[in-house]
Short mmCIF file of C-alpha atoms and ligand atoms in Angstrom, two decimals:
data_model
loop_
_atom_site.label_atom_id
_atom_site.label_comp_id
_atom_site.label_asym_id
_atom_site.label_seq_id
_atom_site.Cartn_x
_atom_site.Cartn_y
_atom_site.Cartn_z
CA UNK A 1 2.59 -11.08 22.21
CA UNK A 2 -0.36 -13.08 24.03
CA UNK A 3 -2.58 -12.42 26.44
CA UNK A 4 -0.94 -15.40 28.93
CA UNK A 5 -3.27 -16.46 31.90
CA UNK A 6 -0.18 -15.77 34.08
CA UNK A 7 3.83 -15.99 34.07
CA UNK A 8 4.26 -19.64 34.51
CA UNK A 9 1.64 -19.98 31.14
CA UNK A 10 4.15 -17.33 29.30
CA UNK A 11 7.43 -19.22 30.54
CA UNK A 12 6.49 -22.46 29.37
CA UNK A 13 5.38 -21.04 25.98
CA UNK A 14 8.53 -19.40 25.61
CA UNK A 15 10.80 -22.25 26.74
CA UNK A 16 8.55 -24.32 23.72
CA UNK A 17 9.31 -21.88 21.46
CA UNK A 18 13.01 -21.23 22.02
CA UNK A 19 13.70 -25.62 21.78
CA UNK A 20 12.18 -24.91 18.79
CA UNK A 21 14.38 -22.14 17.29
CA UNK A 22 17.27 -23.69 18.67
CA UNK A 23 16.42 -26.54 16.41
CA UNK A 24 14.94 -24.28 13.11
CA UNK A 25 18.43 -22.37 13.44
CA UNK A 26 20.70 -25.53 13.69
CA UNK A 27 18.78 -26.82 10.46
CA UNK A 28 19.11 -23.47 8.55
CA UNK A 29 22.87 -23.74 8.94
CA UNK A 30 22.88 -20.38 11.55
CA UNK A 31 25.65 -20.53 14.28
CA UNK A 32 22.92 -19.18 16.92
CA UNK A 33 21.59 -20.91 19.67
CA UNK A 34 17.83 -20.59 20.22
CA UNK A 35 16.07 -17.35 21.64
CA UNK A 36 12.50 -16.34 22.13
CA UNK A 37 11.09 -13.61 23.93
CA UNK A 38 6.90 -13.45 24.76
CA UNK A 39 5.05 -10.22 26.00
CA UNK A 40 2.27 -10.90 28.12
CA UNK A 41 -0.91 -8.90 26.73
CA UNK A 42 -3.43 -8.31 23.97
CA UNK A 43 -1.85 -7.54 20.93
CA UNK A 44 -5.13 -5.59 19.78
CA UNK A 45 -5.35 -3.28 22.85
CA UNK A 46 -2.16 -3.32 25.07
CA UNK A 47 0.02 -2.23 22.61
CA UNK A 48 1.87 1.11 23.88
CA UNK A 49 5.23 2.85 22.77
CA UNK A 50 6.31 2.56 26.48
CA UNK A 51 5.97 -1.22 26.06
CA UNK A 52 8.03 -1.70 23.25
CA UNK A 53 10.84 1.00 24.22
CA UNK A 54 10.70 -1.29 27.22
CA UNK A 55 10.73 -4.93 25.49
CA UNK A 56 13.73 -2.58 23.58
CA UNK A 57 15.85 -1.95 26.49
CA UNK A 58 15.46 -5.46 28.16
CA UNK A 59 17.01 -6.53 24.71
CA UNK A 60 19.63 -3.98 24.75
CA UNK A 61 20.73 -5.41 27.92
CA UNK A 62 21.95 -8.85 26.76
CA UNK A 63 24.03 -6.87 24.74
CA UNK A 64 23.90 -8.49 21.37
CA UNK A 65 23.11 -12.09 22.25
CA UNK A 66 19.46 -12.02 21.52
CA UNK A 67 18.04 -10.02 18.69
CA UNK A 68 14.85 -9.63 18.63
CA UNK A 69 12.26 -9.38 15.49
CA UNK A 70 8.59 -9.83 14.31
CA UNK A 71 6.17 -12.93 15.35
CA UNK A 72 3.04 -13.70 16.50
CA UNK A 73 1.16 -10.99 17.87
CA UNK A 74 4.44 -8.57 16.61
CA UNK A 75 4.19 -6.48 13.44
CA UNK A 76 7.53 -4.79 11.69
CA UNK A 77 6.15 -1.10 13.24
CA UNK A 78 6.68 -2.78 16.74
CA UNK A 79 9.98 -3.99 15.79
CA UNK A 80 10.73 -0.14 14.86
CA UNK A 81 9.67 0.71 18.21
CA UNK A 82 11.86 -0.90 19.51
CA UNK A 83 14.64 -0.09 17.13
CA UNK A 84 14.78 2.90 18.88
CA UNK A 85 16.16 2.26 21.63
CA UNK A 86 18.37 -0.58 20.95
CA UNK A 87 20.18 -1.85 17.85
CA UNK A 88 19.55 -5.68 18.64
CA UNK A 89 16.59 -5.67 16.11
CA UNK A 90 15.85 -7.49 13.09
CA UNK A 91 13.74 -7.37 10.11
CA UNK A 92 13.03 -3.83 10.78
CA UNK A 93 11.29 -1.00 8.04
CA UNK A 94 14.96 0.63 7.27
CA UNK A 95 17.02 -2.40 6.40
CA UNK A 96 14.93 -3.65 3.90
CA UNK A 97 14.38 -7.05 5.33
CA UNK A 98 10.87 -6.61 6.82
CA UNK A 99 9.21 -8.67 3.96
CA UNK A 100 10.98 -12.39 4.62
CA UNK A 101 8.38 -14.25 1.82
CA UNK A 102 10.87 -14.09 -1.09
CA UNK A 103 13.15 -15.65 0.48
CA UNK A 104 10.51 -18.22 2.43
CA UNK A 105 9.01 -19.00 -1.40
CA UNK A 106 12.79 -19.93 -2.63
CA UNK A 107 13.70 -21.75 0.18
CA UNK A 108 10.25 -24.01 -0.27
CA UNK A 109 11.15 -23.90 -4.02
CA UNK A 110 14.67 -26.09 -3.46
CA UNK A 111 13.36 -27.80 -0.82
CA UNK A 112 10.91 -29.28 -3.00
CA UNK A 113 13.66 -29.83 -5.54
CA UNK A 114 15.28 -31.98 -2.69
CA UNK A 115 12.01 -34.00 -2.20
CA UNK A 116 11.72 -34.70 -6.10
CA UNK A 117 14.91 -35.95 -6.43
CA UNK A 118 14.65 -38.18 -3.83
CA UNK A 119 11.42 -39.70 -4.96
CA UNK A 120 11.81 -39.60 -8.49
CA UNK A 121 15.87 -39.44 -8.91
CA UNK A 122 15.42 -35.87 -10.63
CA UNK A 123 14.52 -32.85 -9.54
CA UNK A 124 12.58 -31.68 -12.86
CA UNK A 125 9.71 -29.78 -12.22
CA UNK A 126 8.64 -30.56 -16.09
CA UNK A 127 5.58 -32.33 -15.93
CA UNK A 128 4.86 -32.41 -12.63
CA UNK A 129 2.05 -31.10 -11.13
CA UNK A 130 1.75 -28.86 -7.65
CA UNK A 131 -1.05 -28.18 -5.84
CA UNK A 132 -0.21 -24.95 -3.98
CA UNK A 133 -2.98 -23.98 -0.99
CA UNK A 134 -2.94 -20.56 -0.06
CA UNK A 135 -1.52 -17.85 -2.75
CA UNK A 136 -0.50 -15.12 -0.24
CA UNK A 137 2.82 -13.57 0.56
CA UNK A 138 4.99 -16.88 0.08
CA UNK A 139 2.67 -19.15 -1.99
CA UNK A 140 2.37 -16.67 -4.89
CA UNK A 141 5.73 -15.98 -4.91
CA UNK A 142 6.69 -20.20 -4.87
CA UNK A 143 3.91 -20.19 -7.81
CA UNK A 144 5.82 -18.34 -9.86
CA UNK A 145 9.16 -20.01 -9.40
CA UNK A 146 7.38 -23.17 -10.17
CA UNK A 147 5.83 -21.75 -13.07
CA UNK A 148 9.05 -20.86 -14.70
CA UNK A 149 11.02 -24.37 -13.59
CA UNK A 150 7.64 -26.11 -15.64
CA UNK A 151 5.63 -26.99 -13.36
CA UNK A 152 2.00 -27.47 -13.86
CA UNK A 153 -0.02 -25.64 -10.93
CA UNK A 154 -3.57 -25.92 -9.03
CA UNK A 155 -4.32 -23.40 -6.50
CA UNK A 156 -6.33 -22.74 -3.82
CA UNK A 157 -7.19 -19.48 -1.65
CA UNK A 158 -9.68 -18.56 0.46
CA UNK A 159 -9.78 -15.10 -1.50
CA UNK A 160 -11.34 -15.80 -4.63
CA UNK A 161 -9.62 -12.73 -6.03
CA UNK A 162 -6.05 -14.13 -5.42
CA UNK A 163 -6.87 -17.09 -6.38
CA UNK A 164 -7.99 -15.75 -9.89
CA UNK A 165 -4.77 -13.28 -10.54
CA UNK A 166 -2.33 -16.43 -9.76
CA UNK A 167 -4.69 -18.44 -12.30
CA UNK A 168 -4.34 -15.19 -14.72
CA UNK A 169 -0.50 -14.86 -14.30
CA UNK A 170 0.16 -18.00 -14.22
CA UNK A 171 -1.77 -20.25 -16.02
CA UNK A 172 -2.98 -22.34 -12.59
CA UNK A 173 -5.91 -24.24 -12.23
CA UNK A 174 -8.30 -23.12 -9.50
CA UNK A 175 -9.72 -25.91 -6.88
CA UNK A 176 -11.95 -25.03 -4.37
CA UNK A 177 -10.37 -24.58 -1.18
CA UNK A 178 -11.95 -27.84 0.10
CA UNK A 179 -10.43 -29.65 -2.11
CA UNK A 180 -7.37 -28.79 -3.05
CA UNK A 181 -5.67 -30.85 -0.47
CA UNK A 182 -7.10 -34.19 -2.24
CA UNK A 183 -5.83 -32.23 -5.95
CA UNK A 184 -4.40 -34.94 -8.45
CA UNK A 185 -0.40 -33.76 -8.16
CA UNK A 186 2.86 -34.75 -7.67
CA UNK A 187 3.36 -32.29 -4.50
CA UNK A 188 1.27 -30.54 -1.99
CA UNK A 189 2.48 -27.13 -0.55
CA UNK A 190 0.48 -26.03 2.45
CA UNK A 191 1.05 -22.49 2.50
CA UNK A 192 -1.69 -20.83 4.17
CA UNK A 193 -2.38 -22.34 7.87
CA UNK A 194 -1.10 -24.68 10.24
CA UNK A 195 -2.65 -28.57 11.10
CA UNK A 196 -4.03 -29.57 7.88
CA UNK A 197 -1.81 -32.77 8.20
CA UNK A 198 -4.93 -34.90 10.56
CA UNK A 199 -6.91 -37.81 10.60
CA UNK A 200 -9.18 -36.71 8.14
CA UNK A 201 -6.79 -34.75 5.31
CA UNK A 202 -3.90 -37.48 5.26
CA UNK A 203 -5.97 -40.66 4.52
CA UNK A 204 -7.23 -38.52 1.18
CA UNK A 205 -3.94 -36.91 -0.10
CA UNK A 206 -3.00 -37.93 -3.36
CA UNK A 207 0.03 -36.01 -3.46
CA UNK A 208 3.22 -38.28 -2.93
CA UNK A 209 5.40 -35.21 -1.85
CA UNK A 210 4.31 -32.32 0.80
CA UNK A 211 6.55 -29.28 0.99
CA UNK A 212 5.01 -25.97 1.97
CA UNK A 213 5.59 -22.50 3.81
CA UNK A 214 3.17 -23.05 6.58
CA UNK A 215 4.04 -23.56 10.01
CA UNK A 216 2.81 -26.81 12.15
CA UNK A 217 1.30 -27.72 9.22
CA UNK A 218 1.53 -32.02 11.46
CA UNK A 219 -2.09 -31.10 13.76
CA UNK A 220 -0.27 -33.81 16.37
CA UNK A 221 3.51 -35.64 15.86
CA UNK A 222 1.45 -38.90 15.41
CA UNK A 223 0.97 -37.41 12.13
CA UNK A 224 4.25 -37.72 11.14
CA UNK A 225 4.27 -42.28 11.54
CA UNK A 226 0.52 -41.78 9.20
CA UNK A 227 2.33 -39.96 6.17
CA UNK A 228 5.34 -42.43 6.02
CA UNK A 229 2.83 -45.02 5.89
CA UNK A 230 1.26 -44.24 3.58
CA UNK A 231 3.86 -43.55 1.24
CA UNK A 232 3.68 -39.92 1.40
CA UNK A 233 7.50 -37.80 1.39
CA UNK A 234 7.09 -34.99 4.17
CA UNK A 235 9.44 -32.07 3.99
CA UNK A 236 9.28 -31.14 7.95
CA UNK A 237 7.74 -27.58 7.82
CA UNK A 238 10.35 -26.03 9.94
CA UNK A 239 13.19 -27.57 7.42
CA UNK A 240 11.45 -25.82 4.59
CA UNK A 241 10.20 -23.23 5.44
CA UNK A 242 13.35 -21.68 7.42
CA UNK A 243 14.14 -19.02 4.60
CA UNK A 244 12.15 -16.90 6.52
CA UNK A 245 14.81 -17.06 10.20
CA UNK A 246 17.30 -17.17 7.01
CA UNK A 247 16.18 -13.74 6.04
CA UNK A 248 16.23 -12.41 9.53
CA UNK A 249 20.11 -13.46 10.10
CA UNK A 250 21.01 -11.64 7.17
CA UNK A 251 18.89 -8.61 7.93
CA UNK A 252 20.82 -5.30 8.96
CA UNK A 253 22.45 -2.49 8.22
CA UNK A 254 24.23 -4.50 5.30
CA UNK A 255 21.61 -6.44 4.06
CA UNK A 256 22.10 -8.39 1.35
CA UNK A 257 18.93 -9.96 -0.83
CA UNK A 258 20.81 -11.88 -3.08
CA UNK A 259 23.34 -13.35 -0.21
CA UNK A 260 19.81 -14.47 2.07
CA UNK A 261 18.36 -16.30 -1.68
CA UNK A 262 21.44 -18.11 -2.04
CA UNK A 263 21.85 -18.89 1.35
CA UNK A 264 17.86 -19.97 1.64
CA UNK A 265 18.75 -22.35 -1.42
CA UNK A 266 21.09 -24.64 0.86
CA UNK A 267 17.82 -25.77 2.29
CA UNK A 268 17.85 -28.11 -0.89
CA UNK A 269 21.00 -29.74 0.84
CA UNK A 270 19.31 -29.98 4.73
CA UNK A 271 16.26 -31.53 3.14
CA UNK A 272 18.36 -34.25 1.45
CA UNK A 273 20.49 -35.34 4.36
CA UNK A 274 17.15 -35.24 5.73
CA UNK A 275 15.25 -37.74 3.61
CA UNK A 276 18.20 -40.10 3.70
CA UNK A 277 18.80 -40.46 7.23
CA UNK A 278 14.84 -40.82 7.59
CA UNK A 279 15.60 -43.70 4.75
CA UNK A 280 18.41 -45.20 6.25
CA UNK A 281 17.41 -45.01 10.29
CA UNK A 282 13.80 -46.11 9.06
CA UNK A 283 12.09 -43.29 10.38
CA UNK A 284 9.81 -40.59 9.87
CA UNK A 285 10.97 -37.50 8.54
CA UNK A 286 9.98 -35.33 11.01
CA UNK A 287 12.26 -37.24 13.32
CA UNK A 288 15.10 -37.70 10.90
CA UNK A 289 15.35 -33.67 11.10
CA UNK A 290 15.47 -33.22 14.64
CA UNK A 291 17.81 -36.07 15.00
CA UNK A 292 20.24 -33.92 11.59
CA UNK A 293 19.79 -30.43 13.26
CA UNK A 294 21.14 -31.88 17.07
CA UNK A 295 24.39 -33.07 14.76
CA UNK A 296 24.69 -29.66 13.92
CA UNK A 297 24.80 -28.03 17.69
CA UNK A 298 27.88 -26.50 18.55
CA UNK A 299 28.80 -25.68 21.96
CA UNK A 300 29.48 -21.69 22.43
CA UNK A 301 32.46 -20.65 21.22
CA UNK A 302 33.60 -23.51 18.58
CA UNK A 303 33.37 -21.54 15.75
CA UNK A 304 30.84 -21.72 13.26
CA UNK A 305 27.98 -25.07 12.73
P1 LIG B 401 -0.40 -14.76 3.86
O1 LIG B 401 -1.39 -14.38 4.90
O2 LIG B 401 0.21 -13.69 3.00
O3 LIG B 401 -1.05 -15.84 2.86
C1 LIG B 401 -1.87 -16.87 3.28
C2 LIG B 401 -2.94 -17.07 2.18
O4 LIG B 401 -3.67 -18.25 2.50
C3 LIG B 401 -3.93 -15.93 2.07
O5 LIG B 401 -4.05 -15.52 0.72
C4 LIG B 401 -5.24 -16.55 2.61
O6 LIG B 401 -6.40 -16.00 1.96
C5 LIG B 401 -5.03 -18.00 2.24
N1 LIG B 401 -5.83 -18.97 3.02
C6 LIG B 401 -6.20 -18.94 4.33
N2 LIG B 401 -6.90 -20.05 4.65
C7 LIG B 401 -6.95 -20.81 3.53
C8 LIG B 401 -7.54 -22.07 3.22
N3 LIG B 401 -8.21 -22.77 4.13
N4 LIG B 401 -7.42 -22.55 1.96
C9 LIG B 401 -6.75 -21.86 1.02
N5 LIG B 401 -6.18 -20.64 1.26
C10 LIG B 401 -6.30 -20.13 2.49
O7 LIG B 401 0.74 -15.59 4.64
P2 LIG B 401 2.22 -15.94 4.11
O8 LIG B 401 3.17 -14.92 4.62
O9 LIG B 401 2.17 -16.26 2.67
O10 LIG B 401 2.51 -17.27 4.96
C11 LIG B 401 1.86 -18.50 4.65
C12 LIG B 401 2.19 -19.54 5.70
O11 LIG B 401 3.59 -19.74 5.75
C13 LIG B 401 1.78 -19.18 7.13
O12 LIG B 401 1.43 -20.37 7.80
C14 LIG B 401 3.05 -18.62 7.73
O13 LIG B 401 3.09 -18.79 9.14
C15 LIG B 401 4.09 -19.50 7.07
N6 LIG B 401 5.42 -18.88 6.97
C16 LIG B 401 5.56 -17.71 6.32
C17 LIG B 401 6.81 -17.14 6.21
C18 LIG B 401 7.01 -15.83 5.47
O14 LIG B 401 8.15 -15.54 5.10
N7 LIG B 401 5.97 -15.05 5.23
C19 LIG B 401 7.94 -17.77 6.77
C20 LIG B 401 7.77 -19.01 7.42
C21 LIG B 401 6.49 -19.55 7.51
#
């Protein structure tokens, strides 16, 4: 939900946004095509029951094929809303899917497994040091996995508090939010905002590896040539950080936590065939992704990716 200048402003977002779902599902190994839906208004004062029972019933009438869940501008109440009128919903309050960071936080977890095995030829996190930014939802909860696989950790937040209880249940170093992206460690994990990949960060990372939750974390696809030279592993940000569309698929009636984990874990797979064909095409691996998830399209009606 946006407050769009007009309808062409809204269409063009939307088209941008379902390319790039079409994409994120292909990559998470989900036989969907890719659907967005925008609302047109100010999600701090057009908000109205009417609205949503209306978003609701335009949903209900594809019948199945779209299902619709929170975003931008969207909270899980909305989704609710919504729920009430038509069953297409996902990630709502009653199936117990509304929180998708655990399964986000593993999903980063083996995709940064992926990324150390490919740079170092094992994916021990003994010894090696992460620098996590942002200890919210998903970056506390990849702290901890880290944590218990060995890892050494720095964090950063923005909330000094947070920052403090991940140091205190975890053992992590605090940096200062400025400077935790130039941190001495093996990885990087962006998990707090998007564009911090730019001119000015990338020339001072010392990380070889970045692998984090946060979404467009590249401030321009340019970005993407500047990390491969200069030695730096990327794990594309919509590769790694799909557990969270995972989550959604599985959400339901039926939902299943432990089936969305293991399922979120493949992403350790996807990130390898990802790094290699970046390695063996000799190109970036932002590319190398879009070029494995278009392998994985499947016209309507041929079964499963
Ligand atoms: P969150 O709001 O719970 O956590 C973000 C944390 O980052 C907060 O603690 C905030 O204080 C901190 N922060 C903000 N600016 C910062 C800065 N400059 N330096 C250091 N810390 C800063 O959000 P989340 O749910 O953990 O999501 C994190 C990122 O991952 C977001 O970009 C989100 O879009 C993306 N993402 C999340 C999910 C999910 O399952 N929640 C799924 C896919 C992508």
């Amino acid at each position: 939900m946006y407050p769009y200048p007009d309808a062409e402003a809204a269409l063009t977002d939307v088209l941008r946004l379902s390319r790039g779902m079409t994409y994120k599902n292909a990559l998470a190994e989900l036989p969907f095509g890719g659907g967005k839906s925008v609302l047109i208004g100010d999600p701090h004062s057009d908000k109205t029951r009417a609205l949503f029972h209306g978003m609701g019933r335009a949903v209900d009438a594809l019948g199945g094929r779209y299902k619709v869940a929170e975003d931008s501008g969207i909270a899980v109440p909305d989704v609710d809303t919504m729920g009430e009128v038509t069953p297409h919903v996902a990630g709502t309050t009653a199936d117990g899917s509304s929180d998708p960071s655990p399964v986000t936080a593993w999903g980063v977890f083996h995709g940064m497994r992926a990324a150390l095995r490919h740079r170092h030829g094992s994916d021990s996190f003994a010894g090696r040091r992460v620098a996590v930014q942002g200890v919210g939802a998903v970056g506390r909860k990849l702290c901890r996995h880290l944590a218990e696989a060995g890892a050494e950790l720095v964090v950063a937040d923005t909330n000094p508090e947070a920052a403090r209880e991940a140091a205190d249940a975890l053992g992590a170093a605090v940096s200062e939010p400025d400077a935790l992206l130039r941190a001495d460690a093996d990885i990087l994990a962006p998990c707090a905002m998007g564009a911090v990949l730019n001119d000015a960060t990338i020339p001072e990372l010392r990380a070889g590896i970045v692998a984090g939750a946060a979404n467009n974390q590249l401030e321009a696809d340019r970005h993407a040539e500047m990390l491969s030279q200069r030695g730096v592993l990327y794990a594309p940000d919509y590769a790694v950080n799909a557990g969270g569309v995972i989550n959604i698929s599985h959400g339901g009636p039926g939902y299943d936590a432990q089936a969305a984990l293991a399922h979120a874990a493949r992403i350790h797979d996807t990130l390898l065939e990802i790094f290699q064909r970046a390695e063996r095409e000799a190109t970036t691996t932002a590319a190398a992704a879009d070029r494995v998830a278009e392998t994985r399209f499947t016209p309507r009606g041929r079964g499963p990716i």
